[in-house]
Amino acid sequence: TLDTFIDPCITTSQKKEDKDNNRIFIQTGSKQGKTNSPKTSIGRWDFPSPYQMRLRVVRFMINNKPDKYWRIEDNPENYETIITSLTPEEFSTEDIKELYHTRWGIETSFRELKYSNGLVHLHAKNEDSVLQEVYAHFIMYNFCSRISTKVIIKQKTKNEYTYQVNFNVAIQLCKEFFSHKLTGDVLLQKINQNSEPIRAGRQDRRKFRAKAFVSFLYRVAA
């Protein structure tokens, strides 16, 4: 367990003094009349420059079940590092750990929104079109989530696991419904038929895979 503070200093300039003091530079459009390249990443900074920050770093164990191939003490995948502005007087390390645990449903929702609902790649360049696409995915996600709550999956006593809606399949079925390929009754029936077991405590080693860039022309064609 780690619970300590770091004190980064943020600056919006690149003066010799800033570099000598190892200040963290943020590119902003604060200079009046300055024209930046379209490729320049512009940030927003609403504080003085330089600005001394104080952040709390909390690191705790999220898994204490080592297997026969590795020791948990040597595996950083079993630890989570949180950076926060909350003080130890407000929230202890255990409180931070509990907060991290309670927001897991939010992380799952973002995963479903990006991968199950296809928001990992945008298909537009115009700002209004991009917003339209994002809002459309939000609407589809909310529709599927609402429909899934109306599906009653009968649990069988002989089954080892409790079953729930398979969201990946459900969202594809909802898209078919909006394409007028399914009626409402058939939609609920098919979602009910495609359930998955809830395996409590199931753990798997995190798989890191490099993701290649998907060209814009391919995204439009797809």
XYZ file of C-alpha atoms in Angstrom:
222
model
C 0.000 0.000 0.000
C 1.241 3.457 -0.939
C -0.207 6.759 0.248
C 1.903 9.815 -0.477
C 1.868 13.272 -2.083
C 3.451 14.661 -5.240
C 3.874 18.374 -6.022
C 3.978 19.042 -9.787
C 4.328 22.623 -10.981
C 2.336 23.559 -14.102
C 3.349 26.326 -16.489
C 2.000 27.696 -19.760
C 5.335 29.184 -20.840
C 8.690 27.732 -21.884
C 11.046 30.174 -20.223
C 14.498 29.157 -19.089
C 13.317 29.411 -15.497
C 10.498 26.959 -16.209
C 12.851 24.438 -17.790
C 15.464 24.773 -15.053
C 12.813 24.034 -12.424
C 11.391 21.033 -14.364
C 7.947 22.546 -14.616
C 5.301 20.715 -16.632
C 4.441 22.679 -19.773
C 0.849 22.826 -21.077
C 0.210 24.218 -24.562
C -2.619 26.759 -24.419
C -4.087 29.364 -26.727
C -3.746 32.079 -24.133
C -1.556 34.409 -26.207
C -3.700 37.078 -27.794
C -3.632 37.105 -31.584
C -1.559 33.900 -31.799
C -2.474 31.478 -34.600
C -1.667 27.837 -33.943
C -1.260 25.017 -36.417
C -4.329 22.749 -36.806
C -2.128 19.894 -35.546
C -1.279 21.717 -32.314
C -2.953 20.318 -29.232
C -4.453 23.237 -27.324
C -5.291 22.874 -23.651
C -7.279 25.042 -21.286
C -5.709 26.336 -18.095
C -7.749 28.521 -15.728
C -5.065 29.003 -13.079
C -1.977 31.225 -12.740
C 1.288 30.250 -14.371
C 3.337 28.795 -12.832
C 0.908 26.959 -10.581
C 2.023 24.650 -7.793
C -0.253 21.635 -7.445
C -0.455 19.065 -4.684
C -1.823 15.656 -5.544
C -2.244 12.543 -3.468
C -1.139 9.189 -4.882
C -2.782 6.096 -3.418
C -1.764 2.588 -4.471
C -3.527 -0.486 -3.117
C -3.909 -4.174 -3.832
C -6.984 -5.260 -5.774
C -6.283 -8.989 -5.881
C -4.721 -11.234 -3.274
C -5.027 -14.617 -4.984
C -1.704 -15.584 -6.601
C -1.548 -18.628 -8.842
C 1.198 -21.227 -9.153
C 3.055 -19.340 -11.900
C 3.757 -15.980 -10.259
C 3.946 -14.281 -6.904
C 1.502 -11.484 -6.239
C 4.297 -9.328 -4.769
C 6.012 -9.291 -8.171
C 2.960 -8.625 -10.327
C 1.969 -4.946 -10.707
C -1.279 -5.952 -12.432
C -2.757 -6.684 -9.018
C -2.362 -3.117 -7.793
C -4.296 -0.012 -8.681
C -2.860 3.505 -8.514
C -5.242 6.402 -7.879
C -4.379 10.110 -8.106
C -6.771 12.345 -6.188
C -7.095 15.700 -4.452
C -8.884 14.135 -1.462
C -6.885 14.401 1.758
C -6.215 11.492 4.147
C -8.319 13.315 6.736
C -11.303 13.213 4.367
C -10.815 9.723 2.954
C -8.510 6.984 4.181
C -6.801 4.485 1.862
C -9.599 1.994 2.517
C -12.169 4.659 1.656
C -10.424 5.349 -1.656
C -10.347 1.633 -2.390
C -14.073 1.363 -1.709
C -14.797 4.347 -3.959
C -12.786 2.704 -6.734
C -14.799 -0.485 -6.273
C -18.183 1.277 -6.353
C -17.448 3.038 -9.662
C -16.660 -0.236 -11.438
C -20.130 -0.179 -12.976
C -19.250 3.142 -14.637
C -16.088 1.608 -16.122
C -18.151 -1.306 -17.434
C -20.628 1.102 -19.008
C -17.841 2.939 -20.855
C -16.480 -0.388 -22.100
C -19.908 -1.384 -23.439
C -20.445 2.043 -24.971
C -17.096 1.934 -26.776
C -16.813 -1.683 -27.870
C -20.277 -3.269 -27.762
C -21.930 -0.139 -29.171
C -19.106 0.763 -31.580
C -18.030 4.181 -30.296
C -14.342 3.302 -30.324
C -13.984 4.938 -33.773
C -15.798 7.969 -35.125
C -16.992 8.161 -38.725
C -17.256 11.937 -39.159
C -14.911 14.928 -39.226
C -17.289 17.859 -38.881
C -17.833 18.833 -35.233
C -21.631 18.793 -35.471
C -21.549 15.412 -37.209
C -19.240 13.996 -34.538
C -21.599 15.201 -31.797
C -24.535 13.707 -33.661
C -22.756 10.357 -33.838
C -21.845 10.418 -30.137
C -25.405 11.311 -29.108
C -26.788 8.572 -31.359
C -24.597 6.003 -29.617
C -25.699 7.309 -26.222
C -29.348 6.972 -27.236
C -28.792 3.429 -28.481
C -26.926 2.492 -25.304
C -29.648 3.928 -23.049
C -32.367 2.232 -25.115
C -30.641 -1.156 -24.878
C -30.012 -0.737 -21.144
C -33.676 0.114 -20.549
C -34.931 -2.762 -22.679
C -32.563 -5.196 -20.941
C -34.078 -4.328 -17.544
C -37.477 -5.454 -18.871
C -36.203 -8.897 -19.829
C -36.955 -11.489 -17.179
C -34.522 -14.405 -17.264
C -35.883 -17.420 -15.432
C -33.233 -18.999 -13.245
C -33.109 -22.792 -13.027
C -32.211 -24.396 -9.722
C -30.093 -27.032 -11.461
C -27.799 -24.393 -13.009
C -24.482 -23.696 -11.306
C -24.584 -19.974 -12.105
C -27.086 -17.144 -12.123
C -27.737 -15.862 -15.634
C -28.004 -12.294 -16.937
C -28.556 -10.494 -20.253
C -25.684 -10.686 -22.721
C -25.303 -6.981 -23.484
C -23.105 -7.525 -26.552
C -25.858 -9.549 -28.219
C -28.631 -7.335 -26.863
C -27.273 -4.174 -28.443
C -26.949 -5.848 -31.853
C -30.557 -7.015 -31.567
C -31.643 -3.482 -30.651
C -29.970 -2.189 -33.818
C -31.935 -4.765 -35.817
C -35.096 -3.524 -34.106
C -34.365 0.058 -35.205
C -33.748 -1.256 -38.719
C -37.303 -2.718 -38.628
C -35.963 -6.269 -38.827
C -37.511 -7.274 -35.485
C -40.738 -6.508 -33.677
C -40.771 -5.530 -30.006
C -41.963 -8.960 -28.819
C -39.354 -10.781 -30.892
C -36.671 -8.411 -29.599
C -37.456 -9.250 -25.965
C -37.649 -12.950 -26.792
C -34.268 -13.025 -28.527
C -32.568 -11.033 -25.744
C -33.994 -13.529 -23.259
C -32.589 -16.424 -25.278
C -29.081 -14.953 -25.342
C -28.132 -14.862 -21.672
C -24.753 -15.438 -20.050
C -23.674 -16.802 -16.649
C -22.437 -14.501 -13.893
C -19.137 -15.941 -12.726
C -18.480 -14.142 -9.469
C -14.829 -13.633 -8.609
C -13.636 -14.655 -12.064
C -10.189 -13.254 -12.801
C -7.979 -13.215 -15.837
C -4.583 -11.750 -16.476
C -4.856 -8.446 -18.314
C -3.951 -8.779 -21.996
C -2.000 -5.895 -23.480
C -2.238 -5.679 -27.260
C -1.018 -2.915 -29.513
C -3.850 -1.236 -31.430
C -3.156 -0.123 -34.956
C -4.632 3.078 -36.382
C -7.815 2.576 -38.393
C -7.856 4.841 -41.439
C -10.737 7.260 -41.783
C -11.666 5.969 -45.265
C -11.990 2.433 -43.873
C -14.240 3.676 -41.055
C -16.529 5.457 -43.524
C -16.677 2.389 -45.766
C -17.444 0.128 -42.810
